[in-house]
CSV table of N, CA, C and O in Angstrom, one decimal:
chain,number,residue,atom,x,y,z
Q,1,MET,N,47.3,-54.8,160.7
Q,1,MET,CA,46.2,-55.7,160.7
Q,1,MET,C,46.5,-56.8,161.7
Q,1,MET,O,47.6,-57.4,161.6
Q,2,ASP,N,45.6,-57.1,162.5
Q,2,ASP,CA,45.8,-58.3,163.4
Q,2,ASP,C,45.3,-59.5,162.8
Q,2,ASP,O,44.8,-59.5,161.7
Q,3,ILE,N,45.5,-60.7,163.4
Q,3,ILE,CA,45.3,-62.0,162.8
Q,3,ILE,C,43.8,-62.1,162.4
Q,3,ILE,O,43.5,-62.7,161.4
Q,4,GLU,N,42.9,-61.7,163.3
Q,4,GLU,CA,41.5,-61.8,163.0
Q,4,GLU,C,41.1,-61.0,161.7
Q,4,GLU,O,40.3,-61.5,160.9
Q,5,ASP,N,41.6,-59.8,161.6
Q,5,ASP,CA,41.3,-59.0,160.4
Q,5,ASP,C,41.9,-59.6,159.2
Q,5,ASP,O,41.3,-59.6,158.1
Q,6,ARG,N,43.1,-60.2,159.3
Q,6,ARG,CA,43.7,-60.8,158.1
Q,6,ARG,C,42.9,-62.0,157.6
Q,6,ARG,O,42.6,-62.1,156.4
Q,7,LEU,N,42.4,-62.8,158.6
Q,7,LEU,CA,41.6,-64.0,158.2
Q,7,LEU,C,40.2,-63.6,157.7
Q,7,LEU,O,39.7,-64.2,156.7
Q,8,ALA,N,39.6,-62.5,158.3
Q,8,ALA,CA,38.3,-62.0,157.8
Q,8,ALA,C,38.4,-61.5,156.4
Q,8,ALA,O,37.5,-61.6,155.6
Q,9,GLU,N,39.6,-60.9,156.0
Q,9,GLU,CA,39.8,-60.4,154.6
Q,9,GLU,C,40.2,-61.5,153.7
Q,9,GLU,O,40.4,-61.2,152.5
Q,10,GLY,N,40.4,-62.7,154.2
Q,10,GLY,CA,40.8,-63.8,153.3
Q,10,GLY,C,42.3,-63.9,153.1
Q,10,GLY,O,42.8,-64.6,152.2
Q,11,TRP,N,43.1,-63.3,153.9
Q,11,TRP,CA,44.5,-63.3,153.8
Q,11,TRP,C,45.1,-64.4,154.6
Q,11,TRP,O,44.4,-65.0,155.4
Q,12,ASP,N,46.4,-64.8,154.3
Q,12,ASP,CA,47.1,-65.8,155.1
Q,12,ASP,C,47.2,-65.3,156.6
Q,12,ASP,O,47.1,-64.2,156.9
Q,13,SER,N,47.3,-66.3,157.4
Q,13,SER,CA,47.6,-66.0,158.9
Q,13,SER,C,49.0,-65.6,159.1
Q,13,SER,O,49.3,-65.0,160.1
Q,14,VAL,N,49.9,-65.9,158.2
Q,14,VAL,CA,51.3,-65.5,158.3
Q,14,VAL,C,51.5,-64.1,157.8
Q,14,VAL,O,51.1,-63.8,156.7
Q,15,VAL,N,52.1,-63.3,158.7
Q,15,VAL,CA,52.4,-61.9,158.3
Q,15,VAL,C,53.6,-61.8,157.4
Q,15,VAL,O,54.6,-62.4,157.8
Q,16,PRO,N,53.5,-61.2,156.2
Q,16,PRO,CA,54.7,-61.1,155.3
Q,16,PRO,C,55.9,-60.4,156.0
Q,16,PRO,O,55.6,-59.6,156.9
Q,17,VAL,N,57.1,-60.8,155.7
Q,17,VAL,CA,58.3,-60.3,156.3
Q,17,VAL,C,58.3,-58.7,156.2
Q,17,VAL,O,58.7,-58.0,157.1
Q,18,ASP,N,58.0,-58.2,155.0
Q,18,ASP,CA,58.1,-56.8,154.8
Q,18,ASP,C,57.2,-56.0,155.8
Q,18,ASP,O,57.5,-54.9,156.2
Q,19,GLU,N,56.0,-56.5,156.1
Q,19,GLU,CA,55.1,-55.9,157.1
Q,19,GLU,C,55.8,-55.9,158.5
Q,19,GLU,O,55.6,-55.0,159.3
Q,20,LEU,N,56.4,-57.0,158.8
Q,20,LEU,CA,57.1,-57.0,160.1
Q,20,LEU,C,58.2,-56.0,160.2
Q,20,LEU,O,58.4,-55.4,161.2
Q,21,GLU,N,59.0,-55.9,159.1
Q,21,GLU,CA,60.1,-55.0,159.1
Q,21,GLU,C,59.6,-53.5,159.2
Q,21,GLU,O,60.2,-52.7,159.8
Q,22,ALA,N,58.5,-53.2,158.6
Q,22,ALA,CA,57.9,-51.9,158.6
Q,22,ALA,C,57.5,-51.5,160.0
Q,22,ALA,O,57.5,-50.3,160.4
Q,23,ALA,N,57.1,-52.4,160.8
Q,23,ALA,CA,56.6,-52.1,162.2
Q,23,ALA,C,57.8,-51.9,163.1
Q,23,ALA,O,57.6,-51.3,164.2
Q,24,ALA,N,59.0,-52.3,162.8
Q,24,ALA,CA,60.1,-52.1,163.7
Q,24,ALA,C,60.5,-50.6,163.7
Q,24,ALA,O,60.5,-50.0,162.7
Q,25,PRO,N,60.8,-50.1,164.9
Q,25,PRO,CA,61.1,-48.7,165.0
Q,25,PRO,C,62.5,-48.4,164.4
Q,25,PRO,O,63.4,-49.3,164.4
Q,26,ILE,N,62.6,-47.3,163.8
Q,26,ILE,CA,63.8,-46.9,163.1
Q,26,ILE,C,64.7,-46.1,164.2
Q,26,ILE,O,64.2,-45.1,164.7
Q,27,PRO,N,65.9,-46.5,164.4
Q,27,PRO,CA,66.7,-45.8,165.3
Q,27,PRO,C,67.0,-44.4,164.8
Q,27,PRO,O,67.3,-44.2,163.7
Q,28,VAL,N,66.9,-43.4,165.7
Q,28,VAL,CA,67.1,-42.0,165.4
Q,28,VAL,C,68.2,-41.4,166.3
Q,28,VAL,O,68.1,-41.6,167.5
Q,29,THR,N,69.1,-40.8,165.7
Q,29,THR,CA,70.2,-40.2,166.5
Q,29,THR,C,69.8,-38.7,166.8
Q,29,THR,O,69.0,-38.1,166.1
Q,30,PRO,N,70.5,-38.1,167.7
Q,30,PRO,CA,70.3,-36.6,167.9
Q,30,PRO,C,70.5,-35.8,166.7
Q,30,PRO,O,69.9,-34.8,166.4
Q,31,GLU,N,71.5,-36.2,165.9
Q,31,GLU,CA,71.9,-35.5,164.7
Q,31,GLU,C,70.7,-35.6,163.7
Q,31,GLU,O,70.4,-34.6,163.0
Q,32,ASP,N,70.1,-36.8,163.6
Q,32,ASP,CA,68.9,-36.9,162.8
Q,32,ASP,C,67.8,-36.0,163.2
Q,32,ASP,O,67.1,-35.3,162.4
Q,33,VAL,N,67.5,-35.9,164.5
Q,33,VAL,CA,66.5,-35.0,165.0
Q,33,VAL,C,66.7,-33.6,164.6
Q,33,VAL,O,65.8,-32.9,164.2
Q,34,SER,N,68.0,-33.2,164.8
Q,34,SER,CA,68.3,-31.8,164.4
Q,34,SER,C,68.1,-31.5,162.9
Q,34,SER,O,67.6,-30.5,162.5
Q,35,ARG,N,68.5,-32.5,162.1
Q,35,ARG,CA,68.3,-32.4,160.6
Q,35,ARG,C,66.8,-32.3,160.3
Q,35,ARG,O,66.4,-31.6,159.4
Q,36,TYR,N,66.0,-33.2,160.9
Q,36,TYR,CA,64.6,-33.2,160.6
Q,36,TYR,C,63.9,-31.9,161.0
Q,36,TYR,O,63.1,-31.4,160.3
Q,37,TYR,N,64.3,-31.4,162.2
Q,37,TYR,CA,63.8,-30.1,162.7
Q,37,TYR,C,64.1,-29.0,161.7
Q,37,TYR,O,63.3,-28.2,161.4
Q,38,GLU,N,65.4,-29.0,161.2
Q,38,GLU,CA,65.8,-28.0,160.2
Q,38,GLU,C,64.9,-28.1,159.0
Q,38,GLU,O,64.4,-27.1,158.4
Q,39,ALA,N,64.6,-29.3,158.5
Q,39,ALA,CA,63.8,-29.5,157.3
Q,39,ALA,C,62.4,-29.0,157.6
Q,39,ALA,O,61.8,-28.4,156.6
Q,40,LEU,N,61.9,-29.2,158.8
Q,40,LEU,CA,60.5,-28.7,159.1
Q,40,LEU,C,60.4,-27.2,159.0
Q,40,LEU,O,59.4,-26.6,158.7
Q,41,CYS,N,61.5,-26.5,159.2
Q,41,CYS,CA,61.6,-25.0,159.1
Q,41,CYS,C,61.7,-24.5,157.7
Q,41,CYS,O,61.5,-23.3,157.5
Q,42,TRP,N,62.1,-25.3,156.8
Q,42,TRP,CA,62.3,-24.8,155.4
Q,42,TRP,C,61.1,-24.1,154.8
Q,42,TRP,O,61.3,-23.1,154.2
Q,43,PRO,N,59.9,-24.6,154.9
Q,43,PRO,CA,58.8,-23.9,154.3
Q,43,PRO,C,58.7,-22.4,154.8
Q,43,PRO,O,58.5,-21.5,154.0
Q,44,SER,N,58.8,-22.3,156.1
Q,44,SER,CA,58.7,-20.9,156.7
Q,44,SER,C,59.9,-20.1,156.2
Q,44,SER,O,59.8,-18.9,155.8
Q,45,GLU,N,61.1,-20.7,156.3
Q,45,GLU,CA,62.3,-19.9,156.0
Q,45,GLU,C,62.4,-19.5,154.5
Q,45,GLU,O,62.8,-18.4,154.2
Q,46,TYR,N,62.1,-20.4,153.6
Q,46,TYR,CA,62.3,-20.2,152.2
Q,46,TYR,C,61.0,-19.7,151.4
Q,46,TYR,O,61.2,-19.2,150.3
Q,47,LEU,N,59.9,-19.8,152.0
Q,47,LEU,CA,58.6,-19.4,151.3
Q,47,LEU,C,57.9,-18.2,151.9
Q,47,LEU,O,56.9,-17.8,151.3
Q,48,THR,N,58.3,-17.8,153.0
Q,48,THR,CA,57.6,-16.6,153.6
Q,48,THR,C,58.5,-15.5,154.0
Q,48,THR,O,58.0,-14.5,154.5
Q,49,LYS,N,59.8,-15.6,153.8
Q,49,LYS,CA,60.7,-14.5,154.2
Q,49,LYS,C,61.4,-14.0,153.0
Q,49,LYS,O,61.4,-14.6,152.0
Q,50,GLY,N,62.0,-12.8,153.2
Q,50,GLY,CA,62.7,-12.1,152.1
Q,50,GLY,C,61.7,-11.7,151.0
Q,50,GLY,O,60.6,-11.2,151.3
Q,51,GLY,N,62.1,-11.9,149.8
Q,51,GLY,CA,61.3,-11.5,148.6
Q,51,GLY,C,60.1,-12.5,148.4
Q,51,GLY,O,59.2,-12.2,147.7
Q,52,MET,N,60.2,-13.7,149.0
Q,52,MET,CA,59.2,-14.7,148.8
Q,52,MET,C,58.2,-14.6,150.0
Q,52,MET,O,58.5,-14.9,151.1
Q,53,ARG,N,57.0,-14.2,149.7
Q,53,ARG,CA,56.0,-14.1,150.8
Q,53,ARG,C,54.7,-14.8,150.3
Q,53,ARG,O,53.8,-14.2,149.9
Q,54,ASP,N,54.7,-16.1,150.4
Q,54,ASP,CA,53.5,-16.9,150.1
Q,54,ASP,C,53.1,-17.9,151.2
Q,54,ASP,O,53.5,-19.0,151.1
Q,55,PRO,N,52.4,-17.4,152.2
Q,55,PRO,CA,52.0,-18.3,153.3
Q,55,PRO,C,51.2,-19.5,152.8
Q,55,PRO,O,51.3,-20.6,153.4
Q,56,ASP,N,50.4,-19.3,151.8
Q,56,ASP,CA,49.6,-20.5,151.3
Q,56,ASP,C,50.5,-21.6,150.7
Q,56,ASP,O,50.3,-22.8,150.9
Q,57,MET,N,51.6,-21.2,150.1
Q,57,MET,CA,52.5,-22.1,149.5
Q,57,MET,C,53.2,-22.9,150.7
Q,57,MET,O,53.4,-24.1,150.7
Q,58,ALA,N,53.6,-22.1,151.7
Q,58,ALA,CA,54.3,-22.7,152.9
Q,58,ALA,C,53.4,-23.7,153.6
Q,58,ALA,O,53.8,-24.8,154.0
Q,59,ARG,N,52.1,-23.3,153.7
Q,59,ARG,CA,51.1,-24.2,154.3
Q,59,ARG,C,50.9,-25.5,153.5
Q,59,ARG,O,50.8,-26.5,154.0
Q,60,ALA,N,50.8,-25.3,152.2
Q,60,ALA,CA,50.6,-26.5,151.3
Q,60,ALA,C,51.8,-27.4,151.4
Q,60,ALA,O,51.6,-28.7,151.5
Q,61,VAL,N,53.0,-26.9,151.4
Q,61,VAL,CA,54.2,-27.8,151.5
Q,61,VAL,C,54.2,-28.4,152.9
Q,61,VAL,O,54.5,-29.6,153.0
Q,62,SER,N,54.0,-27.7,154.0
Q,62,SER,CA,53.9,-28.3,155.3
Q,62,SER,C,52.8,-29.3,155.4
Q,62,SER,O,53.1,-30.4,156.0
Q,63,ALA,N,51.7,-29.1,154.8
Q,63,ALA,CA,50.6,-30.0,154.9
Q,63,ALA,C,51.0,-31.3,154.1
Q,63,ALA,O,50.7,-32.4,154.6
Q,64,ALA,N,51.6,-31.2,153.0
Q,64,ALA,CA,52.1,-32.3,152.2
Q,64,ALA,C,53.1,-33.2,153.0
Q,64,ALA,O,53.0,-34.4,153.1
Q,65,CYS,N,54.0,-32.5,153.7
Q,65,CYS,CA,55.0,-33.2,154.5
Q,65,CYS,C,54.3,-33.9,155.7
Q,65,CYS,O,54.6,-35.1,156.0
Q,66,LEU,N,53.4,-33.2,156.4
Q,66,LEU,CA,52.7,-33.9,157.5
Q,66,LEU,C,51.8,-35.0,157.0
Q,66,LEU,O,51.8,-36.1,157.6
Q,67,ALA,N,51.2,-34.9,155.9
Q,67,ALA,CA,50.3,-36.0,155.3
Q,67,ALA,C,51.2,-37.2,155.0
Q,67,ALA,O,50.8,-38.3,155.3
Q,68,GLU,N,52.4,-37.0,154.5
Q,68,GLU,CA,53.3,-38.1,154.1
Q,68,GLU,C,53.8,-38.7,155.4
Q,68,GLU,O,53.8,-40.0,155.5
Q,69,ALA,N,54.2,-37.9,156.4
Q,69,ALA,CA,54.8,-38.5,157.6
Q,69,ALA,C,53.8,-39.2,158.5
Q,69,ALA,O,54.1,-40.2,159.1
Q,70,ALA,N,52.6,-38.7,158.5
Q,70,ALA,CA,51.6,-39.2,159.5
Q,70,ALA,C,50.6,-40.1,158.7
Q,70,ALA,O,49.6,-40.5,159.4
Q,71,ASP,N,50.8,-40.4,157.5
Q,71,ASP,CA,49.9,-41.2,156.7
Q,71,ASP,C,48.5,-40.7,156.7
Q,71,ASP,O,47.5,-41.4,157.1
Q,72,ARG,N,48.4,-39.4,156.5
Q,72,ARG,CA,47.1,-38.7,156.5
Q,72,ARG,C,46.7,-38.3,155.0
Q,72,ARG,O,47.6,-38.3,154.1
Q,73,SER,N,45.5,-37.8,154.9
Q,73,SER,CA,45.1,-37.4,153.5
Q,73,SER,C,45.5,-36.0,153.2
Q,73,SER,O,45.0,-35.0,153.9
Q,74,PHE,N,46.3,-35.8,152.2
Q,74,PHE,CA,46.7,-34.4,151.8
Q,74,PHE,C,45.4,-33.7,151.3
Q,74,PHE,O,45.3,-32.5,151.6
Q,75,ALA,N,44.5,-34.3,150.6
Q,75,ALA,CA,43.3,-33.7,150.1
Q,75,ALA,C,42.5,-33.1,151.2
Q,75,ALA,O,42.0,-32.0,151.2
Q,76,LYS,N,42.3,-33.9,152.3
Q,76,LYS,CA,41.6,-33.4,153.5
Q,76,LYS,C,42.2,-32.2,154.2
Q,76,LYS,O,41.6,-31.3,154.6
Q,77,MET,N,43.6,-32.3,154.2
Q,77,MET,CA,44.3,-31.2,154.8
Q,77,MET,C,44.1,-29.9,154.0
Q,77,MET,O,44.0,-28.8,154.5
Q,78,LEU,N,44.2,-30.1,152.7
Q,78,LEU,CA,44.0,-28.9,151.8
Q,78,LEU,C,42.6,-28.3,152.0
Q,78,LEU,O,42.4,-27.1,152.0
Q,79,GLU,N,41.6,-29.2,152.1
Q,79,GLU,CA,40.2,-28.7,152.4
Q,79,GLU,C,40.1,-27.9,153.6
Q,79,GLU,O,39.5,-26.8,153.7
Q,80,LYS,N,40.8,-28.4,154.7
Q,80,LYS,CA,40.8,-27.6,156.0
Q,80,LYS,C,41.5,-26.3,155.8
Q,80,LYS,O,41.2,-25.3,156.5
Q,81,LEU,N,42.5,-26.2,154.9
Q,81,LEU,CA,43.2,-24.9,154.7
Q,81,LEU,C,42.4,-24.0,153.7
Q,81,LEU,O,42.8,-22.9,153.5
Q,82,GLY,N,41.3,-24.5,153.1
Q,82,GLY,CA,40.6,-23.7,152.2
Q,82,GLY,C,41.1,-23.6,150.8
Q,82,GLY,O,40.9,-22.7,150.1
Q,83,LEU,N,42.0,-24.6,150.5
Q,83,LEU,CA,42.6,-24.7,149.1
Q,83,LEU,C,42.0,-25.8,148.3
Q,83,LEU,O,41.8,-26.9,148.8
Q,84,SER,N,41.8,-25.5,147.0
Q,84,SER,CA,41.3,-26.6,146.1
Q,84,SER,C,42.5,-27.6,146.0
Q,84,SER,O,43.6,-27.3,146.2
Q,85,ARG,N,42.1,-28.8,145.5
Q,85,ARG,CA,43.1,-29.8,145.3
Q,85,ARG,C,44.1,-29.4,144.3
Q,85,ARG,O,45.3,-29.5,144.4
Q,86,SER,N,43.6,-28.9,143.1
Q,86,SER,CA,44.6,-28.5,142.1
Q,86,SER,C,45.5,-27.3,142.5
Q,86,SER,O,46.7,-27.4,142.2
Q,87,ARG,N,44.9,-26.3,143.2
Q,87,ARG,CA,45.8,-25.2,143.7
Q,87,ARG,C,46.8,-25.7,144.8
Q,87,ARG,O,47.9,-25.4,144.8
Q,88,GLY,N,46.3,-26.6,145.7
Q,88,GLY,CA,47.2,-27.1,146.7
Q,88,GLY,C,48.3,-27.9,146.1
Q,88,GLY,O,49.5,-27.8,146.6
Q,89,HIS,N,48.0,-28.8,145.1
Q,89,HIS,CA,49.1,-29.5,144.5
Q,89,HIS,C,50.1,-28.6,143.8
Q,89,HIS,O,51.3,-28.9,143.8
Q,90,ALA,N,49.6,-27.6,143.1
Q,90,ALA,CA,50.4,-26.7,142.4
Q,90,ALA,C,51.3,-25.9,143.3
Q,90,ALA,O,52.5,-25.8,143.1
Q,91,LEU,N,50.7,-25.5,144.4
Q,91,LEU,CA,51.5,-24.7,145.4
Q,91,LEU,C,52.6,-25.6,146.1
Q,91,LEU,O,53.7,-25.2,146.3
Q,92,ARG,N,52.2,-26.9,146.4
Q,92,ARG,CA,53.2,-27.8,146.9
Q,92,ARG,C,54.3,-28.0,146.0
Q,92,ARG,O,55.5,-28.0,146.4
Q,93,ASP,N,54.0,-28.3,144.7
Q,93,ASP,CA,55.1,-28.6,143.8
Q,93,ASP,C,56.0,-27.4,143.6
Q,93,ASP,O,57.2,-27.5,143.5
Q,94,ARG,N,55.4,-26.2,143.4
Q,94,ARG,CA,56.2,-25.0,143.2
Q,94,ARG,C,57.1,-24.7,144.5
Q,94,ARG,O,58.2,-24.4,144.4
Q,95,GLY,N,56.4,-24.9,145.6
Q,95,GLY,CA,57.2,-24.7,146.9
Q,95,GLY,C,58.3,-25.6,147.1
Q,95,GLY,O,59.4,-25.2,147.5
Q,96,LEU,N,58.1,-26.9,146.8
Q,96,LEU,CA,59.2,-27.8,146.9
Q,96,LEU,C,60.4,-27.5,145.9
Q,96,LEU,O,61.5,-27.7,146.2
Q,97,ALA,N,60.0,-27.1,144.7
Q,97,ALA,CA,61.0,-26.7,143.7
Q,97,ALA,C,61.8,-25.5,144.2
Q,97,ALA,O,63.0,-25.4,144.1
Q,98,ILE,N,61.1,-24.5,144.8
Q,98,ILE,CA,61.8,-23.3,145.3
Q,98,ILE,C,62.8,-23.7,146.4
Q,98,ILE,O,63.9,-23.2,146.5
Q,99,ILE,N,62.3,-24.5,147.3
Q,99,ILE,CA,63.1,-24.9,148.5
Q,99,ILE,C,64.4,-25.7,147.9
Q,99,ILE,O,65.5,-25.4,148.4
Q,100,SER,N,64.1,-26.5,147.0
Q,100,SER,CA,65.2,-27.3,146.4
Q,100,SER,C,66.3,-26.4,145.8
Q,100,SER,O,67.5,-26.6,146.0
Q,101,VAL,N,65.9,-25.4,145.0
Q,101,VAL,CA,66.8,-24.4,144.4
Q,101,VAL,C,67.6,-23.7,145.5
Q,101,VAL,O,68.8,-23.5,145.4
Q,102,ARG,N,66.8,-23.2,146.5
Q,102,ARG,CA,67.5,-22.4,147.5
Q,102,ARG,C,68.5,-23.2,148.3
Q,102,ARG,O,69.6,-22.8,148.7
Q,103,LEU,N,68.2,-24.5,148.6
Q,103,LEU,CA,69.1,-25.4,149.3
Q,103,LEU,C,70.4,-25.6,148.4
Q,103,LEU,O,71.5,-25.7,148.9
Q,104,SER,N,70.2,-25.8,147.1
Q,104,SER,CA,71.3,-26.0,146.2
Q,104,SER,C,72.2,-24.8,146.2
Q,104,SER,O,73.4,-24.9,146.2
Q,105,GLU,N,71.6,-23.6,146.1
Q,105,GLU,CA,72.3,-22.3,146.1
Q,105,GLU,C,73.1,-22.2,147.4
Q,105,GLU,O,74.2,-21.7,147.4
Q,106,LYS,N,72.6,-22.7,148.5
Q,106,LYS,CA,73.2,-22.6,149.8
Q,106,LYS,C,74.3,-23.6,150.0
Q,106,LYS,O,75.1,-23.6,150.9
Q,107,GLY,N,74.3,-24.6,149.1
Q,107,GLY,CA,75.3,-25.7,149.1
Q,107,GLY,C,75.0,-26.8,150.1
Q,107,GLY,O,75.9,-27.5,150.6
Q,108,VAL,N,73.7,-26.9,150.5
Q,108,VAL,CA,73.3,-28.0,151.4
Q,108,VAL,C,73.5,-29.3,150.7
Q,108,VAL,O,72.9,-29.5,149.6
Q,109,PRO,N,74.3,-30.2,151.2
Q,109,PRO,CA,74.5,-31.5,150.6
Q,109,PRO,C,73.3,-32.4,150.6
Q,109,PRO,O,72.4,-32.3,151.5
Q,110,LEU,N,73.2,-33.3,149.6
Q,110,LEU,CA,72.1,-34.3,149.6
Q,110,LEU,C,72.3,-35.3,150.8
Q,110,LEU,O,73.5,-35.6,151.0
Q,111,TRP,N,71.3,-35.7,151.4
Q,111,TRP,CA,71.4,-36.7,152.4
Q,111,TRP,C,71.5,-38.0,151.8
Q,111,TRP,O,70.7,-38.4,151.0
Q,112,GLN,N,72.4,-38.8,152.2
Q,112,GLN,CA,72.7,-40.1,151.7
Q,112,GLN,C,72.3,-41.2,152.8
Q,112,GLN,O,73.2,-41.9,153.2
Q,113,GLY,N,71.1,-41.2,153.2
Q,113,GLY,CA,70.7,-42.1,154.3
Q,113,GLY,C,70.2,-43.4,153.9
Q,113,GLY,O,70.2,-44.2,153.3
């Protein structure tokens, strides 16, 4: 929000500290990028290969991650995928649980960032 928008909405002209901190870029290392890329592959790896073949579940999980990362509407993304909100949320939740179990079985450590 710029100063004009803040004043038009009746807010203070002083930007709260937490908003300033949120705007600061987060430093990312090459190791971080590799880890993030690996995580982006999890829906495909764990939900569409082997005995698990549910592309809708993988799409729902990927859409949820994209919606969170890009501050977009998960509901609108589900609509574009042709999934109802209730089915999309159920697929997302089940998919994330499956990925979590598979990562635990594989011994992937929790990220302590």
